[in-house]
Structure formats: C-alpha cells, structure tokens
Short mmCIF file of C-alpha atoms in Angstrom, two decimals:
data_model
loop_
_atom_site.label_atom_id
_atom_site.label_comp_id
_atom_site.label_asym_id
_atom_site.label_seq_id
_atom_site.Cartn_x
_atom_site.Cartn_y
_atom_site.Cartn_z
CA MET A 62 26.45 82.06 100.80
CA GLU A 63 29.32 83.06 98.52
CA THR A 64 29.05 82.20 94.86
CA GLY A 65 31.83 80.22 93.23
CA SER A 66 33.22 83.31 91.50
CA THR A 67 33.17 85.35 94.72
CA SER A 68 34.97 82.55 96.56
CA GLN A 69 37.57 82.40 93.79
CA GLU A 70 38.07 86.16 94.05
CA ALA A 71 38.59 85.85 97.81
CA GLN A 72 41.12 83.08 97.26
CA ALA A 73 42.94 85.21 94.70
CA ARG A 74 43.12 88.15 97.11
CA LEU A 75 44.47 85.93 99.86
CA ALA A 76 47.01 84.38 97.49
CA ARG A 77 48.56 87.82 97.02
CA ARG A 78 49.05 88.26 100.75
CA PRO A 79 52.04 86.80 102.63
CA ARG A 80 51.15 83.55 104.35
CA PRO A 81 51.04 83.80 108.16
CA SER A 82 53.77 81.96 110.02
CA PRO A 83 52.76 78.94 112.10
CA PRO A 84 52.24 79.79 115.79
CA ALA A 85 55.20 79.44 118.15
CA LEU A 86 54.52 76.49 120.44
CA PRO A 87 56.60 74.80 123.16
CA CYS A 88 58.45 71.74 121.91
CA ALA A 89 56.31 69.32 123.94
CA VAL A 90 53.10 70.80 122.52
CA GLN A 91 54.49 70.72 118.96
CA LEU A 92 55.24 67.02 119.30
CA GLN A 93 51.79 66.22 120.68
CA VAL A 94 50.04 68.27 117.99
CA ALA A 95 52.10 66.59 115.26
CA ALA A 96 51.30 63.13 116.65
CA VAL A 97 47.57 63.86 116.92
CA SER A 98 47.44 65.32 113.40
CA ALA A 99 49.30 62.37 111.86
CA GLY A 100 47.08 59.92 113.73
CA ILE A 101 43.91 61.62 112.51
CA ASP A 102 45.08 61.41 108.89
CA VAL A 103 45.86 57.71 109.20
CA ILE A 104 42.55 56.89 110.89
CA ASN A 105 40.24 58.95 108.65
CA ARG A 106 39.44 57.07 105.42
CA ARG A 107 37.78 58.19 102.20
CA ARG A 108 36.61 55.73 99.56
CA GLY A 109 34.79 57.25 96.66
CA GLY A 110 31.98 59.31 98.09
CA THR A 111 31.97 57.64 101.51
CA VAL A 112 33.97 58.24 104.66
CA SER A 113 34.88 55.89 107.49
CA VAL A 114 37.12 55.70 110.52
CA ASN A 115 39.61 52.84 110.87
CA ARG A 116 38.38 51.68 114.27
CA CYS A 117 41.06 48.97 114.52
CA LEU A 118 43.84 51.55 114.41
CA TYR A 119 41.76 53.96 116.46
CA SER A 120 41.36 51.37 119.22
CA VAL A 121 45.14 51.06 119.52
CA ALA A 122 45.54 54.80 120.06
CA ASP A 123 42.50 54.81 122.34
CA ARG A 124 44.04 52.15 124.62
CA LEU A 125 47.28 54.15 124.87
CA LEU A 126 45.44 57.34 125.81
CA ARG A 127 42.82 55.93 128.18
CA VAL A 128 42.96 56.43 131.94
CA ARG A 129 40.72 54.81 134.53
CA ALA A 130 38.43 56.64 136.90
CA ASP A 131 39.95 56.87 140.36
CA PRO A 132 37.77 57.14 143.48
CA ARG A 133 40.79 58.32 145.50
CA PRO A 134 41.53 62.07 145.45
CA ASP A 135 44.63 62.64 143.36
CA SER A 136 47.63 64.23 145.04
CA SER A 137 47.86 67.30 142.81
CA SER A 138 44.24 68.49 142.70
CA GLY A 139 42.32 66.57 145.36
CA VAL A 140 39.80 65.57 142.69
CA ARG A 141 38.28 62.09 142.57
CA SER A 142 36.42 60.46 139.67
CA ALA A 143 33.90 57.69 139.06
CA ASP A 144 32.04 56.32 136.04
CA PHE A 145 28.30 55.78 135.82
CA THR A 146 26.12 54.20 133.13
CA VAL A 147 23.32 56.15 131.49
CA ASP A 148 22.17 53.54 128.93
CA ALA A 149 24.16 50.32 128.59
CA SER A 150 22.31 49.29 125.43
CA ARG A 151 24.04 52.02 123.44
CA GLY A 152 27.24 52.33 125.44
CA LEU A 153 26.25 55.70 126.90
CA TRP A 154 28.10 56.53 130.11
CA ALA A 155 29.73 59.45 131.88
CA ARG A 156 32.63 60.19 134.20
CA VAL A 157 32.01 62.44 137.19
CA PHE A 158 34.75 64.53 138.78
CA SER A 159 34.28 65.93 142.26
CA PRO A 160 36.33 67.41 145.08
CA ALA A 161 37.05 65.32 148.13
CA ALA A 162 34.23 65.44 150.66
CA SER A 163 34.59 67.95 153.47
CA SER A 164 35.16 66.59 156.97
CA SER A 165 33.09 69.41 158.45
CA PRO A 166 29.90 68.32 160.27
CA ALA A 167 28.02 71.21 158.63
CA PRO A 168 25.88 70.37 155.56
CA PRO A 169 27.95 70.74 152.38
CA LEU A 170 27.37 73.81 150.24
CA PRO A 171 26.02 72.82 146.81
CA LEU A 172 28.45 73.14 143.91
CA PRO A 173 27.50 74.15 140.36
CA LEU A 174 27.31 71.35 137.81
CA VAL A 175 29.33 71.41 134.56
CA VAL A 176 28.30 68.81 131.96
CA TYR A 177 31.17 68.53 129.50
CA PHE A 178 31.39 67.21 125.91
CA HIS A 179 34.75 66.51 124.30
CA GLY A 180 35.74 67.51 120.77
CA GLY A 181 36.92 65.35 117.90
CA GLY A 182 34.75 66.21 114.90
CA PHE A 183 31.92 63.99 116.28
CA ALA A 184 34.03 61.00 115.16
CA LEU A 185 37.01 60.72 117.50
CA PHE A 186 38.15 60.66 121.13
CA SER A 187 36.62 59.65 124.43
CA ALA A 188 35.75 60.97 127.87
CA ALA A 189 38.23 58.41 129.23
CA GLN A 190 41.24 59.69 127.29
CA CYS A 191 43.95 61.47 129.23
CA TYR A 192 43.60 64.92 127.61
CA PHE A 193 39.93 65.20 128.54
CA ASP A 194 40.27 63.49 131.93
CA ARG A 195 43.04 65.97 132.82
CA LEU A 196 41.00 68.94 131.58
CA CYS A 197 37.94 67.94 133.61
CA ARG A 198 40.08 67.62 136.74
CA ARG A 199 41.32 71.17 136.13
CA LEU A 200 37.75 72.42 135.65
CA CYS A 201 36.58 70.71 138.83
CA ARG A 202 39.43 72.15 140.90
CA SER A 203 39.68 75.64 139.37
CA VAL A 204 36.02 76.41 138.68
CA GLY A 205 34.84 74.77 141.90
CA ALA A 206 32.23 72.53 140.28
CA VAL A 207 31.14 68.95 139.92
CA VAL A 208 32.02 67.99 136.34
CA VAL A 209 30.27 65.26 134.33
CA SER A 210 32.08 64.26 131.13
CA VAL A 211 29.82 62.42 128.67
CA GLU A 212 30.87 59.49 126.48
CA TYR A 213 28.57 60.05 123.51
CA ARG A 214 28.40 57.82 120.41
CA LEU A 215 30.67 58.66 117.50
CA ALA A 216 30.11 59.18 113.78
CA PRO A 217 30.08 57.89 111.10
CA GLU A 218 28.71 54.75 112.77
CA HIS A 219 26.27 56.95 114.70
CA PRO A 220 25.63 60.09 112.64
CA TYR A 221 23.37 63.07 113.33
CA PRO A 222 21.49 63.33 115.65
CA ALA A 223 23.03 60.57 117.84
CA ALA A 224 25.43 62.87 119.73
CA TYR A 225 22.62 65.36 120.45
CA ASP A 226 20.32 62.55 121.62
CA ASP A 227 23.00 61.11 123.93
CA ALA A 228 23.69 64.53 125.42
CA THR A 229 20.00 65.25 126.01
CA ASP A 230 19.41 61.82 127.52
CA THR A 231 22.32 62.29 129.93
CA LEU A 232 20.68 65.48 131.19
CA ARG A 233 17.38 63.59 131.48
CA TYR A 234 19.12 60.86 133.48
CA ILE A 235 20.58 63.38 135.93
CA ASP A 236 17.22 65.14 136.14
CA ALA A 237 15.30 61.92 136.84
CA ASN A 238 17.96 60.77 139.33
CA GLY A 239 17.65 64.03 141.26
CA GLY A 240 21.41 64.43 141.23
CA VAL A 241 24.68 63.03 139.95
CA PRO A 242 25.60 59.40 140.71
CA GLY A 243 29.01 58.61 142.12
CA LEU A 244 29.36 61.54 144.53
CA ASP A 245 30.48 61.20 148.15
CA ASP A 246 27.85 61.96 150.77
CA GLY A 247 29.77 65.11 151.67
CA VAL A 248 29.50 66.58 148.14
CA ALA A 249 26.29 68.37 147.10
CA VAL A 250 25.42 69.58 143.61
CA ASP A 251 23.15 72.45 142.62
CA LEU A 252 20.98 71.31 139.71
CA SER A 253 19.63 74.82 139.27
CA SER A 254 23.14 75.95 138.29
CA CYS A 255 24.01 73.58 135.43
CA PHE A 256 26.47 74.71 132.77
CA LEU A 257 27.07 72.87 129.51
CA ALA A 258 30.70 72.95 128.35
CA GLY A 259 32.42 71.70 125.23
CA GLU A 260 35.18 72.42 122.78
CA SER A 261 35.03 72.01 119.01
CA ALA A 262 32.32 69.41 118.25
CA GLY A 263 31.42 69.54 121.94
CA GLY A 264 30.72 73.25 121.53
CA ASN A 265 28.35 72.44 118.67
CA ILE A 266 26.62 69.78 120.76
CA ILE A 267 25.95 72.06 123.69
CA HIS A 268 24.30 74.68 121.47
CA HIS A 269 21.78 72.27 120.01
CA VAL A 270 21.15 70.46 123.29
CA ALA A 271 20.70 73.72 125.19
CA ASN A 272 18.03 74.73 122.71
CA ARG A 273 16.22 71.42 123.16
CA TRP A 274 16.47 71.54 126.96
CA SER A 275 15.52 75.21 127.30
CA ALA A 276 12.29 74.62 125.42
CA ALA A 277 11.07 72.26 128.19
CA THR A 278 9.48 73.72 131.33
CA SER A 279 9.34 70.88 133.86
CA ASN A 280 13.02 70.05 134.30
CA THR A 281 14.79 70.22 137.67
CA VAL A 282 18.12 70.69 135.88
CA ARG A 283 18.26 74.38 134.95
CA LEU A 284 20.77 75.54 132.37
CA ALA A 285 22.60 78.58 133.73
CA GLY A 286 25.07 79.00 130.88
CA LEU A 287 27.15 77.58 128.02
CA LEU A 288 30.95 77.36 128.05
CA SER A 289 31.61 77.10 124.33
CA VAL A 290 35.31 76.78 123.50
CA GLN A 291 36.10 77.12 119.79
CA PRO A 292 32.75 75.58 118.78
CA TYR A 293 32.62 73.61 115.53
CA PHE A 294 30.29 75.28 113.03
CA GLY A 295 30.59 75.62 109.26
CA GLY A 296 28.95 75.97 105.88
CA GLU A 297 29.53 75.54 102.18
CA GLU A 298 31.12 78.98 102.00
CA ARG A 299 34.87 79.18 102.54
CA THR A 300 35.46 81.98 105.02
CA GLU A 301 38.45 84.30 105.09
CA SER A 302 40.01 82.56 108.09
CA GLU A 303 39.54 79.12 106.53
CA LEU A 304 41.34 80.19 103.36
CA ARG A 305 44.04 82.15 105.17
CA LEU A 306 44.92 79.51 107.77
CA ASP A 307 44.40 76.26 105.84
CA GLY A 308 47.74 74.46 105.88
CA VAL A 309 49.08 76.83 108.53
CA ALA A 310 46.89 76.31 111.59
CA PRO A 311 47.51 72.96 113.31
CA ILE A 312 45.01 70.16 114.08
CA VAL A 313 42.04 71.36 112.00
CA ASN A 314 42.37 71.98 108.26
CA LEU A 315 39.72 72.09 105.55
CA ARG A 316 40.28 68.50 104.44
CA ARG A 317 39.77 67.13 107.94
CA SER A 318 36.86 69.44 108.66
CA ASP A 319 35.06 68.45 105.47
CA PHE A 320 35.62 64.79 106.35
CA TRP A 321 34.06 65.18 109.79
CA TRP A 322 31.00 67.01 108.49
CA LYS A 323 30.46 64.28 105.90
CA ALA A 324 30.79 61.65 108.64
CA PHE A 325 28.29 63.34 110.95
CA LEU A 326 25.63 64.99 108.80
CA PRO A 327 22.74 63.03 107.24
CA ALA A 328 23.52 61.29 103.95
CA GLY A 329 23.37 63.76 101.10
CA ALA A 330 23.31 66.85 103.35
CA SER A 331 25.60 69.77 102.62
CA ARG A 332 27.53 71.77 105.21
CA ASP A 333 24.65 74.26 105.15
CA HIS A 334 22.60 71.77 107.18
CA PRO A 335 21.27 73.49 110.36
CA ALA A 336 23.40 71.22 112.57
CA ALA A 337 26.53 72.81 111.09
CA HIS A 338 25.32 76.14 109.73
CA VAL A 339 23.60 78.19 112.45
CA THR A 340 22.05 81.30 110.91
CA ASP A 341 19.43 83.93 111.74
CA GLU A 342 16.97 82.01 109.57
CA ASN A 343 17.34 78.52 111.10
CA ALA A 344 18.27 79.34 114.71
CA GLU A 345 14.88 79.34 116.41
CA LEU A 346 16.16 79.75 119.96
CA ALA A 347 14.03 78.97 123.00
CA GLU A 348 13.13 81.92 125.19
CA ALA A 349 15.10 80.42 128.08
CA PHE A 350 18.24 79.77 125.99
CA PRO A 351 21.06 80.47 128.49
CA PRO A 352 23.91 83.01 128.38
CA SER A 353 27.02 81.89 126.48
CA LEU A 354 30.76 82.29 126.79
CA VAL A 355 32.35 81.79 123.35
CA VAL A 356 36.13 81.31 123.20
CA VAL A 357 37.90 82.07 119.89
CA GLY A 358 41.51 81.30 118.94
CA GLY A 359 43.45 83.42 116.45
CA PHE A 360 45.14 80.37 114.90
CA ASP A 361 41.94 78.36 114.55
CA LEU A 362 40.66 78.39 110.97
CA LEU A 363 37.10 77.99 112.31
CA GLN A 364 37.21 81.39 114.04
CA ASP A 365 35.03 83.22 111.49
CA TRP A 366 32.23 80.69 112.02
CA GLN A 367 32.57 81.09 115.78
CA ARG A 368 32.25 84.88 115.60
CA ARG A 369 29.25 84.55 113.29
CA TYR A 370 27.66 82.15 115.78
CA ALA A 371 28.10 84.69 118.58
CA ASP A 372 26.57 87.37 116.33
CA VAL A 373 23.52 85.16 115.69
CA LEU A 374 23.02 84.74 119.44
CA ARG A 375 23.24 88.51 119.94
CA ARG A 376 20.78 89.25 117.16
CA LYS A 377 18.40 86.72 118.73
CA GLY A 378 18.55 88.72 121.96
CA LYS A 379 20.70 86.24 123.89
CA GLN A 380 23.49 87.16 126.27
CA VAL A 381 26.91 86.26 124.87
CA GLN A 382 30.48 87.03 125.91
CA VAL A 383 33.29 86.48 123.39
CA VAL A 384 36.85 85.98 124.62
CA GLU A 385 39.64 86.06 122.02
CA PHE A 386 43.08 84.48 122.29
CA PRO A 387 45.12 85.76 119.31
CA GLU A 388 47.75 83.00 119.54
CA GLY A 389 45.29 80.22 120.33
CA ILE A 390 45.43 77.11 118.14
CA HIS A 391 42.43 74.80 117.89
CA ALA A 392 42.05 72.95 121.23
CA PHE A 393 44.75 75.10 122.85
CA TYR A 394 43.18 74.86 126.29
CA LEU A 395 43.82 71.12 126.42
CA PHE A 396 47.53 71.89 126.78
CA PRO A 397 48.39 73.21 130.28
CA GLN A 398 51.88 74.16 129.00
CA LEU A 399 50.23 77.10 127.18
CA ALA A 400 49.64 80.23 129.27
CA ALA A 401 46.32 80.87 127.49
CA SER A 402 45.07 77.51 128.76
CA ALA A 403 45.14 78.72 132.37
CA GLN A 404 43.56 82.04 131.38
CA VAL A 405 40.58 80.44 129.64
CA ILE A 406 39.91 78.33 132.75
CA GLU A 407 39.87 81.56 134.78
CA ASP A 408 37.44 83.08 132.28
CA MET A 409 35.19 80.05 132.63
CA LYS A 410 35.32 80.31 136.43
CA ALA A 411 34.32 83.98 136.31
CA PHE A 412 31.47 83.20 133.90
CA VAL A 413 30.15 80.41 136.14
CA GLU A 414 30.30 82.61 139.22
CA SER A 415 28.46 85.45 137.50
CA ASN A 416 25.72 83.23 136.05
CA ARG A 417 24.96 80.83 138.87
CA ALA A 418 21.36 80.63 140.06
CA ALA A 419 20.96 83.69 142.27
CA SER A 420 19.46 81.90 145.28
CA SER A 421 22.07 79.16 145.57
CA TRP A 422 24.98 81.56 144.95
CA ALA A 423 23.68 83.94 147.62
CA GLN A 424 23.34 81.05 150.07
CA GLU A 425 26.91 79.89 149.42
CA SER A 426 28.34 83.42 149.61
CA SER A 427 26.62 84.10 152.94
CA GLY A 428 28.12 80.91 154.37
CA ARG A 429 31.68 82.04 153.68
#
C-alpha cells in the first residue's frame, strides 16, 4: 500500500498534467447519468462517522423505476419473465428471464444459465428496476441463456456478508430445486453450464460467491465462468486512475465509493478488508474457480483495481480474459444507446459459448 507521502507525490504529479475531458455521451445518456448521480448524492447520508441511505426518498425513485415481471413474451425480444421467492423471511427473491417455449415436438435443447447480480455499491438498486430488467432481457435474447436476476439485501441495513450469503443461497435454492422455477415446459436449462454475471458491486459479489461455490464438490450447479463487468474492488491506496478521473468520470467518484465501502464493510474495517481488496496474499482461490471475463472501461476510475484483480487471477493460475473499452464510463453497458454496450454483450456471448460444459454444448451443436 502507498504511504501518505507517496500518495501525495502521485497527486502532485497528476496535478501538473492536464485534466482529461469528460467523455462524449449522447444527450439522452447524459441526462440519465446526471439524474442518477444527483439522486445518489441526495439519498446517501453521512452523519459524523456513520453512513445511511434515506430509504424514504429511495423508495420514491424505486417506485418510478420498477417494472413488473411479465409472463407474456415481449414484442421486441420474445423474452418472458417471472418472479420466484428464495426466502420470504429475508425478502430474498429472483426474476427469471427466458425465451418463449418452442412449439416443436422435439425435446428442447438445454440453455446455459446466467445468474446475474446488479450493481449499486451494495446499497442501491433492485432486480426489478427498469435498467436491470432491460439488460437481463438483452442477455437472455443475445446470449441465448436463461437469466436469473437476484434481489439481494442492501447495505448499510444488511452489511457484509449479507449480499454474499444471499447470492450463495440462491444458487443453493436452484441446486436443490433441480432447475429454475418459473420456466415454461418447453424451456430447458443446463445446470452444468452456469455463469455468474454482475457489474460493479455485482462483479465483486460473483467473485466471492464463485470461490465459495467452487470449493464444494457435491453441487449439481456447475460454475462454467464469470462475466465480471467493471467489478467493484478497492483499497486504502489511491490509484492513478482514481486520482486522475475523480471529478471527471461520471457516476462513481471517490466520495461515493468511500461511502459505499463504509456502508458495506464490517464496522471499523478499512478498505483493505479482503471483501474489497483482493490481493495475492488474501485470495485463496478454490482449485475449481472458473474462467473469468473482466470488462474494463477507460472512463471508470475503478479501472486500476479491475486490472489488478485480473492480474491476481492470472498469478493464481486462473483463466482470465480482459476486454477494454477506452471510452466506457462506469455502467456503460446498461445504456443501449452506446455502441460499446452492444459489443460487450457480444463479448459475453462469445465467452459463454467457449466455456459451456463440453458435453451439453456438443449435444446442442450436433442438433443444429
């Protein structure tokens, strides 16, 4: 970790450089980003040494952004959705997205399973909100998968390790159920080809849950890969990209990031806690830890942490593919107006196809 004097020297060097210009975004995206950023700042509250989220105000925004599951295939993608409960006592549920059932009398070919976790600094957003509902429909249609989007509990009311526990228990529920609830009879899912996907905090969640799950040996659900889009990692050190892009890059800045870590991590923990700070020393990865696709955006101030994370996986002997989008802001792939959003979906599709369980993929390919 950098010492205080070294960090000050880095800041001084960066201060002498010209500040980068904000990324050029379409007007509609600029307005949405500005609205989200302003809303976050109103909802996040600091009082002395404690942090909280104004859930009254949050609930207003949540109601405006929520969409219902729809069992009818939508006209644009042919994707249907349904909600199922994992554990009502803690409000743990998920939304499943699937293609319309085939009318063919032949048995349906099994589709890979993508279990998705939304971002929001562990403290904000929902699987039912329009941005994530729309994204999961795109994943279902474009990747050709059944997608399960998990509604995990939020910090600071439910700090570490609640999100990890909810994610693991959702996998256990699917495993014990022998499949995914809410699917038509004509839709089959391949539990041996399960991919965990998430952006930002969701990318952090899938790393830690994959390590838990891969250490077990008796699960029917087999993790075939991780789709980690701009995963949220950090530390006490201020990296070059954090210092260079703070106040320039939209959505995530240092003030908001520090708030979210304080909301999620155990009381008194620093950002060097292993949940946030994945290093060679604390990343004891299971032998069966799956291959990873790591997506990095050039206008995301977290990018240095994301590259370091990929380097840790490589040094631990794990397969990792890094895809860089130089103009990508944090959460860029949630905005279909951005060309890079379509490209990252294509990258995810290619990764899923190349990492599916060999037997099921061969069976499906031979049936074409």
